[in-house]
Coordinates of C-alpha atoms and ligand atoms in Angstrom, one line a residue:
X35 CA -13.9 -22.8 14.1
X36 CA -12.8 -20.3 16.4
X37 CA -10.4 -17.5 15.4
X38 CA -8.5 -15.4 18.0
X39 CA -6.5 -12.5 16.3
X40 CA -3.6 -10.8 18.0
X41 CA -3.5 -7.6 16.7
X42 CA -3.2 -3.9 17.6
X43 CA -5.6 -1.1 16.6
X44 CA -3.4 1.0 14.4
X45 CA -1.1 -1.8 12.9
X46 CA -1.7 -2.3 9.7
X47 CA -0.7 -5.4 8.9
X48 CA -3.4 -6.3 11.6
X49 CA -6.0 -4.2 10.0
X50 CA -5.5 -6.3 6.4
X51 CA -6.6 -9.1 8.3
X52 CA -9.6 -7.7 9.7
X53 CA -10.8 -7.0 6.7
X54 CA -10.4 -9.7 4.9
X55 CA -12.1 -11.7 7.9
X56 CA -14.9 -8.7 7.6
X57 CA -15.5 -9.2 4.2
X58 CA -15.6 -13.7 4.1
X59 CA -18.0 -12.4 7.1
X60 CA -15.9 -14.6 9.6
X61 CA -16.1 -14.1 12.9
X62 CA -13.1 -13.6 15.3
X63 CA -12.5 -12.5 18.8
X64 CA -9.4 -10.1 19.6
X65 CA -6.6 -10.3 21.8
X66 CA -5.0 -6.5 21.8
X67 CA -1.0 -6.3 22.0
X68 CA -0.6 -3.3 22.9
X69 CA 2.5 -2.5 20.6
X70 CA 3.0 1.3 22.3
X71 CA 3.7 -0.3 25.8
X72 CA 6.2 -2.8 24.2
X73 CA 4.2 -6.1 24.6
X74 CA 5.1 -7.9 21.5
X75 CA 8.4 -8.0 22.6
X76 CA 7.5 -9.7 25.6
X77 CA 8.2 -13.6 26.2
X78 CA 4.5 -14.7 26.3
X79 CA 4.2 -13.4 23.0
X80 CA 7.1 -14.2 21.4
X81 CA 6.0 -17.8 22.5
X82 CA 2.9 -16.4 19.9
X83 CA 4.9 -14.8 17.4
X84 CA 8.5 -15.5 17.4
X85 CA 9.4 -12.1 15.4
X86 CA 7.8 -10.2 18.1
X87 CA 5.0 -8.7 15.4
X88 CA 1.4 -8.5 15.8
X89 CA -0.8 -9.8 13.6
X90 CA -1.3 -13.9 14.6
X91 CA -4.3 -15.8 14.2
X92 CA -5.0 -18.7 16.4
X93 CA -7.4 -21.0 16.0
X94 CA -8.0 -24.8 17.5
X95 CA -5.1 -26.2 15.4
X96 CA -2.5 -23.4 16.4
X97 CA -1.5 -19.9 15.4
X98 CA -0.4 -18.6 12.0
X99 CA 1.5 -15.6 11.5
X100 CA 2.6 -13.1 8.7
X101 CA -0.4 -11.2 7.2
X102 CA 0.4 -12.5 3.6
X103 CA 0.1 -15.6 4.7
X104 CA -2.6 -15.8 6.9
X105 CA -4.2 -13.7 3.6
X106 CA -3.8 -16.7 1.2
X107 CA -5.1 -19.4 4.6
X108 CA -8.6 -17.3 4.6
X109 CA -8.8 -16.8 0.6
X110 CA -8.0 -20.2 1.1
X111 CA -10.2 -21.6 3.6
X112 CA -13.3 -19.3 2.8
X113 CA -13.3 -18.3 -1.3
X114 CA -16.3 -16.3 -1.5
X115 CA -16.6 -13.4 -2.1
X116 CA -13.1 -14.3 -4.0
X117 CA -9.9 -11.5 -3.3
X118 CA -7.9 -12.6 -6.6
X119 CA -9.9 -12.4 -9.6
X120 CA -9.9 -15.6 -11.5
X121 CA -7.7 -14.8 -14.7
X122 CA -4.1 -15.8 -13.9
X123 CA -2.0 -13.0 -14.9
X124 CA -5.1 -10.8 -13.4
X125 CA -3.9 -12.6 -10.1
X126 CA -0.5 -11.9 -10.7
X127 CA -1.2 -8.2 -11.2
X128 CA -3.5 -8.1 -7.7
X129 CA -0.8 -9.9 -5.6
X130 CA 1.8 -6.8 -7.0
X131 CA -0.5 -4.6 -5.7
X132 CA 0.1 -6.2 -2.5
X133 CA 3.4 -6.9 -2.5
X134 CA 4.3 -3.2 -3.2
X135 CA 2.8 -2.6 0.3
X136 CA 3.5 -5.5 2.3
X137 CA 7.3 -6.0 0.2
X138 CA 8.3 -2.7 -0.1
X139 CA 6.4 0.4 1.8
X140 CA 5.0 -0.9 5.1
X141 CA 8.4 -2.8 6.2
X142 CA 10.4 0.0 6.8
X143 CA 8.1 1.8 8.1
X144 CA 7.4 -0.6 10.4
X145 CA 7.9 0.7 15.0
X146 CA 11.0 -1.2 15.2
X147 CA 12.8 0.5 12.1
X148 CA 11.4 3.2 13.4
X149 CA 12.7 2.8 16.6
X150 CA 16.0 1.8 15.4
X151 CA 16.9 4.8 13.3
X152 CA 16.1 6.9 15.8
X153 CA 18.1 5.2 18.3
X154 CA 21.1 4.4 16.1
X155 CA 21.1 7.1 13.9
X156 CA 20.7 9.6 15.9
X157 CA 16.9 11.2 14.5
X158 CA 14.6 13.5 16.3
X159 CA 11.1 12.7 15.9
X160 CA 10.6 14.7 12.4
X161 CA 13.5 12.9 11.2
X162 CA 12.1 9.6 11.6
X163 CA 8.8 11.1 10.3
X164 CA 10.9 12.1 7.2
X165 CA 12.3 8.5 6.9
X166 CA 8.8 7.2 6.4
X167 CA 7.2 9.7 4.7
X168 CA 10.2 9.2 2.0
X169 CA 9.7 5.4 1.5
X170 CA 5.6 5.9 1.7
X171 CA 5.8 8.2 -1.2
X172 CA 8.1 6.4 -3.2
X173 CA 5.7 3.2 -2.9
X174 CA 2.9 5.3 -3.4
X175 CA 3.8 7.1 -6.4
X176 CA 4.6 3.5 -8.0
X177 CA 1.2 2.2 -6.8
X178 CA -0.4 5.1 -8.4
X179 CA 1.1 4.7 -11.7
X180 CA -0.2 1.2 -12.1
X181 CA -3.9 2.0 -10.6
X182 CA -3.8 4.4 -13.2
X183 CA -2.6 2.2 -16.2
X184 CA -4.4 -0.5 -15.3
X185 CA -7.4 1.9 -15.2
X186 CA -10.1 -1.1 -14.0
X187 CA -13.1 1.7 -13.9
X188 CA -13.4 1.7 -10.3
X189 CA -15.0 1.7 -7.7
X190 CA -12.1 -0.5 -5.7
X191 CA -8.6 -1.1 -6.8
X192 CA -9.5 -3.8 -9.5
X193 CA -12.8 -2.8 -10.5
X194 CA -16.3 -3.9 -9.4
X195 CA -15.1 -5.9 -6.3
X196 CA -13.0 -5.7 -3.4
X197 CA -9.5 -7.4 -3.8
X198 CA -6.2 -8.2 -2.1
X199 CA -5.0 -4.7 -3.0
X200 CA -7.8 -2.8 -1.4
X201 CA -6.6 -5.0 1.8
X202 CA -3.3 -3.7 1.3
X203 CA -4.0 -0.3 -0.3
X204 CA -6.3 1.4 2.5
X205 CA -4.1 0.5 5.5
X206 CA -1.5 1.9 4.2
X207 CA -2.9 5.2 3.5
X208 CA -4.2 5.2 6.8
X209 CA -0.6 5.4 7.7
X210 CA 0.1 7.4 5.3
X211 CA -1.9 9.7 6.6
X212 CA -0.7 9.4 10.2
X213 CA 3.2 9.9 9.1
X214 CA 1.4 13.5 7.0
X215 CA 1.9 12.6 3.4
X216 CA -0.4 14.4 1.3
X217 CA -2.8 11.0 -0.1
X218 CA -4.9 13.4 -2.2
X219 CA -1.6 13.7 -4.7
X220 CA -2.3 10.1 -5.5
X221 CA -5.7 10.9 -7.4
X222 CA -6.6 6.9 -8.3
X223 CA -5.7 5.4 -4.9
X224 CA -7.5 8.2 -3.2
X225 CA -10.8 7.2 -5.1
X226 CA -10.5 3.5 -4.6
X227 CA -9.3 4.2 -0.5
X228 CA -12.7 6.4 -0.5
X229 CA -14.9 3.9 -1.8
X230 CA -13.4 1.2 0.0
X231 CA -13.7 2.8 3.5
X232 CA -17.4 3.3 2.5
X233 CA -17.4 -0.8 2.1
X234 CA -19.3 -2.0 5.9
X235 CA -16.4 -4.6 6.2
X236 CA -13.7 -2.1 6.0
X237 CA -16.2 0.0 8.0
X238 CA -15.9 -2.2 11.0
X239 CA -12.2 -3.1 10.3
X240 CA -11.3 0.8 10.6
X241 CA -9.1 1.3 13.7
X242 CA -10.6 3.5 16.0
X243 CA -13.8 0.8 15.7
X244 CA -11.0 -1.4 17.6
X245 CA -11.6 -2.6 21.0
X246 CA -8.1 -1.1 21.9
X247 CA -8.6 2.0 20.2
X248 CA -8.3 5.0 22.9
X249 CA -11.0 7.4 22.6
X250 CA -8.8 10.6 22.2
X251 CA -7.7 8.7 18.4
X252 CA -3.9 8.4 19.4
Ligands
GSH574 N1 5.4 -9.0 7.5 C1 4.6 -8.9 8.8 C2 4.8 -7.6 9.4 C3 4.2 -7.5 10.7 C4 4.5 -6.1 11.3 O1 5.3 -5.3 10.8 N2 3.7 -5.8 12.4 C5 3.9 -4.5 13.0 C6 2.6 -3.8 13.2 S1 1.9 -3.4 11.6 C7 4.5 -4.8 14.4 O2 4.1 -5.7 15.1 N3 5.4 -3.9 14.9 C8 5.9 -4.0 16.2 C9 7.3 -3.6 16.2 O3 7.9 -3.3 15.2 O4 7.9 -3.7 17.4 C10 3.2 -9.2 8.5 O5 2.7 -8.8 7.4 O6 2.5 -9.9 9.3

């Protein structure tokens, strides 16, 4: 099978994927949109993605869209190594990782919101910066309080393994991190980020490894 992504070094919701392909060691080629010159918008990709978003994932049977999604197709496709533990309720608890990200941080933070409170509200620069860094922390400090009452004893999110919710969990402190909140306040996702970025498949998945990635970093 052969797996095209659509995706764009610093978007995050691309960078999940990458990793999850990384770490089922499935191999993909890479089709950059380049989301700062407006190409997702464009016709040809819409005829891609209808929302105008990057990530998709084509392969000889068509294209598939929406990270969480395409998530569950790989877990799917390719189980091992496994991204849910097995235990039900265990699986429940992973996906809420996830979905605390992908649900309720990362979408309105997302270039178009963005975009759209600046142009409609009437924010400069640092008060779009302040939009996001509001919601990140907010998700963030919620995410921290269950790492640290679920406690798993490290290294990753949920313990021994990569999961779903170090997918979700370093992408979204790389953002953090772009949009300056301070990650080292969130002591237990800090220490699972670190150890997962030290993972080779995250490694590769990082985006200034990406194709598209300018070599000044921005
Ligand atoms: N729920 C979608 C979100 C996709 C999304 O927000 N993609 C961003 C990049 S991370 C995007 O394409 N933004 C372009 C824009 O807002 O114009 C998914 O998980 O695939």
């Amino acid at each position: 099978m052969s797996l095209t992504l659509y995706g764009y070094w610093r978007s995050s919701a691309s960078y999940r994927l990458r990793i999850a392909l990384n770490l089922k060691s499935v191999a993909y080629d890479q089709k950059p949109v380049d989301l700062k010159e407006g190409e997702q918008r464009r016709p040809e990709h819409r005829d891609i993605h209808p929302q105008g978003f990057v990530p998709a994932l084509a392969d000889d049977q068509g294209v598939l869209i929406q990270s969480p999604a395409i998530l569950e197709w790989i877990e799917e496709t390719w189980p091992e190594p496994a991204l849910l533990p097995s235990d039900l309720r265990e699986r429940a608890r992973v996906r809420a990782y996830a979905a605390v990200v992908g649900c309720d941080i990362h979408p309105i933070q997302n270039l178009s919101v963005l975009q759209h409170v600046k142009s409609e509200y009437g924010q400069d620069a640092e008060g779009v910066q302040a939009w996001a860094r509001h919601w990140i922390t907010r998700g963030l400090t919620a995410l921290e309080a269950m790492a640290q009452a679920d406690d798993r004893g490290g290294p990753y999110l949920w313990g021994a393994s990569p999961t779903l919710a170090d997918i979700y969990l370093v992408p979204q402190l790389y953002n953090a991190r772009r949009f300056g909140v301070d990650v080292e306040a969130f002591p237990a996702l800090s220490k699972a980020d670190e150890a997962a970025r030290a993972h080779p498949a995250f490694v590769t998945a990082a985006p200034e490894s990406q194709p598209d990635a300018p070599e000044d970093g921005h």
